[in-house]
XYZ file of C-alpha atoms in Angstrom:
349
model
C 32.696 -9.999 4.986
C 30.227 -7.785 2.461
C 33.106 -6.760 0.528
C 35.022 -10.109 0.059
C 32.249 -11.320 -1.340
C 31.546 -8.270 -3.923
C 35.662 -9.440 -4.343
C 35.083 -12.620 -4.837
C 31.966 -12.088 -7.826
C 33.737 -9.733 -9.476
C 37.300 -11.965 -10.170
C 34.419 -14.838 -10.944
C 33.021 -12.295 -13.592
C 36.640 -11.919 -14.776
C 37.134 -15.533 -15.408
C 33.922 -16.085 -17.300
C 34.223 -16.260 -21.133
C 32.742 -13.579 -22.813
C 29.013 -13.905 -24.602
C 29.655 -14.421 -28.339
C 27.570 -11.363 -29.126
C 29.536 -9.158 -27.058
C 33.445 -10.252 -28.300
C 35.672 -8.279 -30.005
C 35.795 -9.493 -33.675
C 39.475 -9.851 -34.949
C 41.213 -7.930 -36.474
C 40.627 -9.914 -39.840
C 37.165 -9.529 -39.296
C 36.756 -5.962 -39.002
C 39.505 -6.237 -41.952
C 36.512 -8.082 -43.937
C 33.697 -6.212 -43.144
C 35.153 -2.941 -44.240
C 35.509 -4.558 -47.393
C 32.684 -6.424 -47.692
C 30.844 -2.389 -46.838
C 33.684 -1.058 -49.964
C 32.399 -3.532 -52.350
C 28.934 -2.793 -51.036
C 29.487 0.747 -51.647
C 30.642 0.691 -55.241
C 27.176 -1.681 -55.855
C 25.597 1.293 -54.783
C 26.423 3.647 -56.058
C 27.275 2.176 -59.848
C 25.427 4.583 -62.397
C 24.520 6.784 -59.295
C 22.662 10.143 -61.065
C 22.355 8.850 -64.955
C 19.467 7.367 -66.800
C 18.046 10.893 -67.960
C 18.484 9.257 -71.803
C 21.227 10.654 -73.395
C 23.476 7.431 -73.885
C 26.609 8.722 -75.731
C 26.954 11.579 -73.030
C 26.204 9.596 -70.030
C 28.489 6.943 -71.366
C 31.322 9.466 -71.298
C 30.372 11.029 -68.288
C 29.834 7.566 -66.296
C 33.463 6.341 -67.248
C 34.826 9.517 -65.508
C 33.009 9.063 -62.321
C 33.568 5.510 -62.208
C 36.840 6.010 -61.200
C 36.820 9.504 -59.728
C 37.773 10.678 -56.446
C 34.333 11.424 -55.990
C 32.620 8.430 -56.329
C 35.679 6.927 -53.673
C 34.522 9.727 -50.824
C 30.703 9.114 -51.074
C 31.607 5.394 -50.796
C 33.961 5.755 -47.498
C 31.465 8.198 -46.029
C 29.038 5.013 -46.040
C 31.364 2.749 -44.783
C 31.014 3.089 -41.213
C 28.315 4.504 -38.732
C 29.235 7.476 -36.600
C 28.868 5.265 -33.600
C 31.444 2.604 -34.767
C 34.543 3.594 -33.323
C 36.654 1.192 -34.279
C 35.633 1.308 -38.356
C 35.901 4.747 -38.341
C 39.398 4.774 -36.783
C 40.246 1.467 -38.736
C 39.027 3.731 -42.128
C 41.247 7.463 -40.518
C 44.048 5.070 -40.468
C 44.361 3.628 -43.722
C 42.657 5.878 -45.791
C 45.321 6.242 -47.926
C 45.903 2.580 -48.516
C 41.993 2.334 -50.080
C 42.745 5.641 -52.015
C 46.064 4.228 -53.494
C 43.906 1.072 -54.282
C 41.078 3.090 -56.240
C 43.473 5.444 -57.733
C 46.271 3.201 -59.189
C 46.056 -0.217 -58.228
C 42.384 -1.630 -58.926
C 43.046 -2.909 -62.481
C 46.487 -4.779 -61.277
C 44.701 -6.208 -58.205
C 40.825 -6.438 -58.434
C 39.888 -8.207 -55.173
C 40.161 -5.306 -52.643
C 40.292 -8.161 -49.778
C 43.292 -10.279 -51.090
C 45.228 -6.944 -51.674
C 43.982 -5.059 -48.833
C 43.546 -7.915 -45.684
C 45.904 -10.055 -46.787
C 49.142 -8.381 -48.704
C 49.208 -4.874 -47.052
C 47.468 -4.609 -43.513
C 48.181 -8.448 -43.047
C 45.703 -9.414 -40.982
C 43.827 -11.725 -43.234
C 45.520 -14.955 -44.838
C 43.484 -16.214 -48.293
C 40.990 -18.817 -47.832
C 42.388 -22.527 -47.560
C 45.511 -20.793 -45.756
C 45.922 -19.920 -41.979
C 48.479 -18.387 -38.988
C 51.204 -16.027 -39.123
C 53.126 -17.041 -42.283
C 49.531 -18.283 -44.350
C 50.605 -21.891 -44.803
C 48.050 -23.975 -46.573
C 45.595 -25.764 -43.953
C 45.685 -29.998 -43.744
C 44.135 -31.182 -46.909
C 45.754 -27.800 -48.934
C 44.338 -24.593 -49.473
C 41.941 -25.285 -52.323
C 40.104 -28.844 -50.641
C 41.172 -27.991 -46.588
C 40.298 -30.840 -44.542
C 38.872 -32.821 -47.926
C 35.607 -30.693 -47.964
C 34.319 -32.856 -45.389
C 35.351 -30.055 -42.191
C 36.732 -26.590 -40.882
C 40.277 -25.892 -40.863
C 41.597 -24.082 -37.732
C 42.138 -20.388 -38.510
C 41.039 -20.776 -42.270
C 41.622 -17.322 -43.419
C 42.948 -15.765 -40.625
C 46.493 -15.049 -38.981
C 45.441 -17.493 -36.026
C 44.456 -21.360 -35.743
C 46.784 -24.239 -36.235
C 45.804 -25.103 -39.146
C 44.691 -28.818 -37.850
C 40.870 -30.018 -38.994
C 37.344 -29.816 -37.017
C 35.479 -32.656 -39.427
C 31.825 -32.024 -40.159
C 29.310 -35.200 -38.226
C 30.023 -38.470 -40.151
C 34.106 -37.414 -40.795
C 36.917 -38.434 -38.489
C 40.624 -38.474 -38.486
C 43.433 -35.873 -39.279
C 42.256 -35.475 -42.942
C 38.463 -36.420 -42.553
C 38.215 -38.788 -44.928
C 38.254 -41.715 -42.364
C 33.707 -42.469 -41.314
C 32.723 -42.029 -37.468
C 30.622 -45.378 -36.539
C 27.754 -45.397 -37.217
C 28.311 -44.035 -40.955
C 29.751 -46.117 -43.771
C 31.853 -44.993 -47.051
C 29.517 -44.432 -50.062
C 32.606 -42.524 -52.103
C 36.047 -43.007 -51.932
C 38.309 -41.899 -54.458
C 42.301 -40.015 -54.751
C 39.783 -36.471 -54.636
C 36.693 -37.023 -52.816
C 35.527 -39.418 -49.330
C 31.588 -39.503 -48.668
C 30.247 -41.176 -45.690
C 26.347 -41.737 -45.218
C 24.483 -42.647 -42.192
C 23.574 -46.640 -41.206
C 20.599 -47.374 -40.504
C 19.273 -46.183 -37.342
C 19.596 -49.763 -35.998
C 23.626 -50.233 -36.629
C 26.323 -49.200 -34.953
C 28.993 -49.942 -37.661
C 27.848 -50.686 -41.048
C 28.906 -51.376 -44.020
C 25.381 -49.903 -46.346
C 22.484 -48.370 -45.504
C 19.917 -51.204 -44.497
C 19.748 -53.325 -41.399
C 21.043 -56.324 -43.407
C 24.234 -54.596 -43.702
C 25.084 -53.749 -39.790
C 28.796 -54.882 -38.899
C 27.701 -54.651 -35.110
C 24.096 -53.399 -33.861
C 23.258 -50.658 -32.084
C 22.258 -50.187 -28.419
C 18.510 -51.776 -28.172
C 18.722 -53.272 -30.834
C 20.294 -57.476 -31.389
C 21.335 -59.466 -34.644
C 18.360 -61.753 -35.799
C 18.531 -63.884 -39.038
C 21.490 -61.313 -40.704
C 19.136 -58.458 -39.739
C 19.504 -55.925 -36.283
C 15.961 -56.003 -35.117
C 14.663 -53.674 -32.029
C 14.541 -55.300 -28.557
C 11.466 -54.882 -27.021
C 12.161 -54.069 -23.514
C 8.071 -54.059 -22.705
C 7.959 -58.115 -23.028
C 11.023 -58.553 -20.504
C 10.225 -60.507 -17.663
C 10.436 -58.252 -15.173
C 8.785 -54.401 -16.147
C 11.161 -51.943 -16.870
C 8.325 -49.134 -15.566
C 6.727 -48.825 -12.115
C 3.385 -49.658 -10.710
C 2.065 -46.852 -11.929
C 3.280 -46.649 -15.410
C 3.290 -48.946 -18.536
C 5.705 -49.165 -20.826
C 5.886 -48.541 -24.597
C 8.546 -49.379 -27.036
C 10.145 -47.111 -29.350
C 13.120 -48.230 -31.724
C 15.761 -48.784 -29.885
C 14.247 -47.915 -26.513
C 11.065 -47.154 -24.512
C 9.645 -45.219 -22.285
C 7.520 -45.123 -19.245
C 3.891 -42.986 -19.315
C 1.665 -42.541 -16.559
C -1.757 -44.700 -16.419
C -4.678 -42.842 -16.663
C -5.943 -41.698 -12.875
C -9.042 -44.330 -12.385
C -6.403 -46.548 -12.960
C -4.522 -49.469 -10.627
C -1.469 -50.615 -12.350
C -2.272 -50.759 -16.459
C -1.565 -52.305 -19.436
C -1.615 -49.253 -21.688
C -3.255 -45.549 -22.310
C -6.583 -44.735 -20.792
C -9.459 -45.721 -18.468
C -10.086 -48.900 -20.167
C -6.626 -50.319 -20.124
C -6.993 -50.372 -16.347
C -5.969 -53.771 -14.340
C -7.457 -52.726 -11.201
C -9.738 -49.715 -10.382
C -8.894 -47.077 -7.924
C -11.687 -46.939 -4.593
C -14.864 -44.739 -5.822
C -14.265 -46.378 -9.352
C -15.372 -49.831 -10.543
C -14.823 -51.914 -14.340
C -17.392 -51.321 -16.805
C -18.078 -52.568 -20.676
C -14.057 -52.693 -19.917
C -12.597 -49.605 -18.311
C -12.791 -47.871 -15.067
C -15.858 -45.737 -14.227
C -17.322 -43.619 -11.616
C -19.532 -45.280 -9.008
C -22.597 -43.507 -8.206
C -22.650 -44.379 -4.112
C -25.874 -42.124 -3.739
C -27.761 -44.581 -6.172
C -26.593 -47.969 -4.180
C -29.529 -49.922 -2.934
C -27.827 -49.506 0.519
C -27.812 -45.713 1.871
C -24.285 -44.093 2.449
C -25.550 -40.462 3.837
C -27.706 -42.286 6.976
C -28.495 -39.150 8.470
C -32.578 -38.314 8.677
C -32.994 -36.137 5.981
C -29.262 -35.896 4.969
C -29.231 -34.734 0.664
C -26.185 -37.589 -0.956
C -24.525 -35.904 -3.922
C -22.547 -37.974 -6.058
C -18.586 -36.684 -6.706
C -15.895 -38.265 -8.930
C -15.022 -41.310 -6.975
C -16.461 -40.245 -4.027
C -20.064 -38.761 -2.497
C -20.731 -36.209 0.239
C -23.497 -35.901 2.285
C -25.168 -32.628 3.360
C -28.123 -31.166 5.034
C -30.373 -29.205 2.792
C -30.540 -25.372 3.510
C -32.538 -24.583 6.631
C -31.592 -27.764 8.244
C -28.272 -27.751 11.148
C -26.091 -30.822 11.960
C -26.250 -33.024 14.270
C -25.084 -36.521 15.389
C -28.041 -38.243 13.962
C -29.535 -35.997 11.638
C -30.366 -32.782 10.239
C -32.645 -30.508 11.764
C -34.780 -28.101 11.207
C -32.838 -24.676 12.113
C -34.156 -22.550 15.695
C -36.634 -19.978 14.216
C -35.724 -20.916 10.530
C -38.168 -22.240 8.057
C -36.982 -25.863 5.935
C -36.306 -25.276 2.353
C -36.856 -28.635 0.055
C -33.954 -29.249 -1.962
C -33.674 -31.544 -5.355
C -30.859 -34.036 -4.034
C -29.876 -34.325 -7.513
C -28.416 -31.030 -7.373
C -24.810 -30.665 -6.018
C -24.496 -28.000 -3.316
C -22.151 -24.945 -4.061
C -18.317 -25.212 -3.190
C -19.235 -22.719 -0.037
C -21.748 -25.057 1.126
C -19.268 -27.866 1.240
């Protein structure tokens, strides 16, 4: 049984995607990043070991190391750490490729990606351009999807090519508006949609004048969509125990305060009923002090009343037992007075 189940977790592992963090990048993107570490490289080490102040020789100098063989090992040393695997067998394997590049072909074809990703290890396409044979992505390679989203595979040797529009952007171009957004820019090059107002769910301009229908909580008055308030309906959207407040568009439902029965709003004061122990005072809910009433509540003989939030207790002082009618002295003990006003410890209660 034990092991069917180990079975059974580790084919459910299988199935589960893979966290982002711990993919494989493509092959285009290890393709990138060994560039992006090249050009990196020759940042670095640009003028590397001049600036001692002789101009005309370092000028001579300089222009031989710029190109040297030299200056291309110290910047492939740096390209990868000695723990990368994969760059430094991605780097063993095409070595020659980024020394033919440095050697002979950097003047004819100056962006090391575009000659290096894209024409020779093919793995890359150019930007604007995706899949297998690079064809230019919906909306063409220099405005893909219109500006206004991502094209599938943009850049890469994989994708379809098709659009993922940005929020606000819909159909197979995104040039269309969602609802909810209305067309502030329309021309044969550019389409800009901008949010309606909060209270529309089509629109036509930004204010609440110009809503072609109006969004949920909200309804058409006088040309304008103006918020329902769900707190005046006739019957309470919120329990007993809650009261409601409206928010555009909506409400919600808060908890009266403690003292309270049933309320109108926040706090002790916007109380319709008091809870037992409590009672309405200059308008809100306060604590009644039973051990002050005219009428005793601790009838014991000489039974102490302390006073509790919404409550009392009653308690014999120390040196005094319990009994059915009162409190005692204890056997062989000797009464201690006590200040009733004083509530008795947690362990005496």
């Amino acid at each position: 049984m034990r092991s069917l189940l180990w079975a059974a977790l580790g084919l459910l592992l299988l199935l589960l995607p893979a966290p982002e963090a711990t993919r494989k990048p493509t092959p285009c993107k290890r393709c990138q990043g060994l560039v992006d570490k090249f050009n990196q490289g020759m940042v670095d080490t640009a003028k590397k070991n001049f600036g001692g102040g002789n101009t005309a020789w370092e000028e001579k100098t300089l222009s031989k190391y710029e190109f040297s063989e030299i200056r291309l090992v110290e910047i492939v040393e740096s390209l990868c750490e000695s723990s990368d695997f994969e760059c430094n067998q991605m780097v063993e394997e095409h070595e020659e490729h980024l020394e033919a590049w440095w050697l002979q072909l950097k003047n004819e074809y100056p962006d090391l990606f575009e000659w290096f990703c894209v024409k020779t290890l093919k793995v890359c396409c150019s930007p604007g351009t995706y899949g297998p044979d690079c064809l230019a992505c919906q909306g063409g390679s220099k405005r893909p999807c219109s500006g206004n989203g991502q094209c599938s595979g943009d850049g890469s040797r994989q994708g379809d090519g098709s659009c993922r529009c940005h929020m606000g952007y819909q159909g197979p171009l995104c040039i269309d508006c969602m609802d909810g957004y209305f067309s502030s820019l329309r021309n044969e090059t550019h389409s800009i949609c901008t949010a309606c107002d909060e209270s529309c769910k089509t629109c036509s301009g930004p204010t609440s004048r110009d809503c072609g229908e109006c969004e949920v909580g909200w309804v058409l008055v006088e040309d304008a969509c103006m918020d329902v308030n769900e707190c005046a309906a006739e019957i309470p959207p919120c329990n007993n125990t809650q009261y409601c407040e409206n928010v555009n568009g909506s409400y919600t439902c808060e908890e009266c305060d403690s003292t309270c029965v049933g309320c109108i709003g926040k706090g002790p004061e916007k109380c319709k009923e008091c809870i037992p122990g409590y009672t309405k005072e200059s308008g809100q809910c306060t604590d009644i002090d039973e051990c002050s009433l005219a009428e005793k509540v601790c009838t014991r003989e000489n039974e102490n009343c302390y006073n509790t939030p919404g409550s009392y207790v009653c308690v014999c002082p120390d040196g005094f037992e319990e009994t059915d009618d009162a409190c005692v002295p204890t056997a062989g003990g000797e009464a201690v007075e006590e200040n009733p006003t004083q509530p008795p410890s947690r362990e005496d209660l």
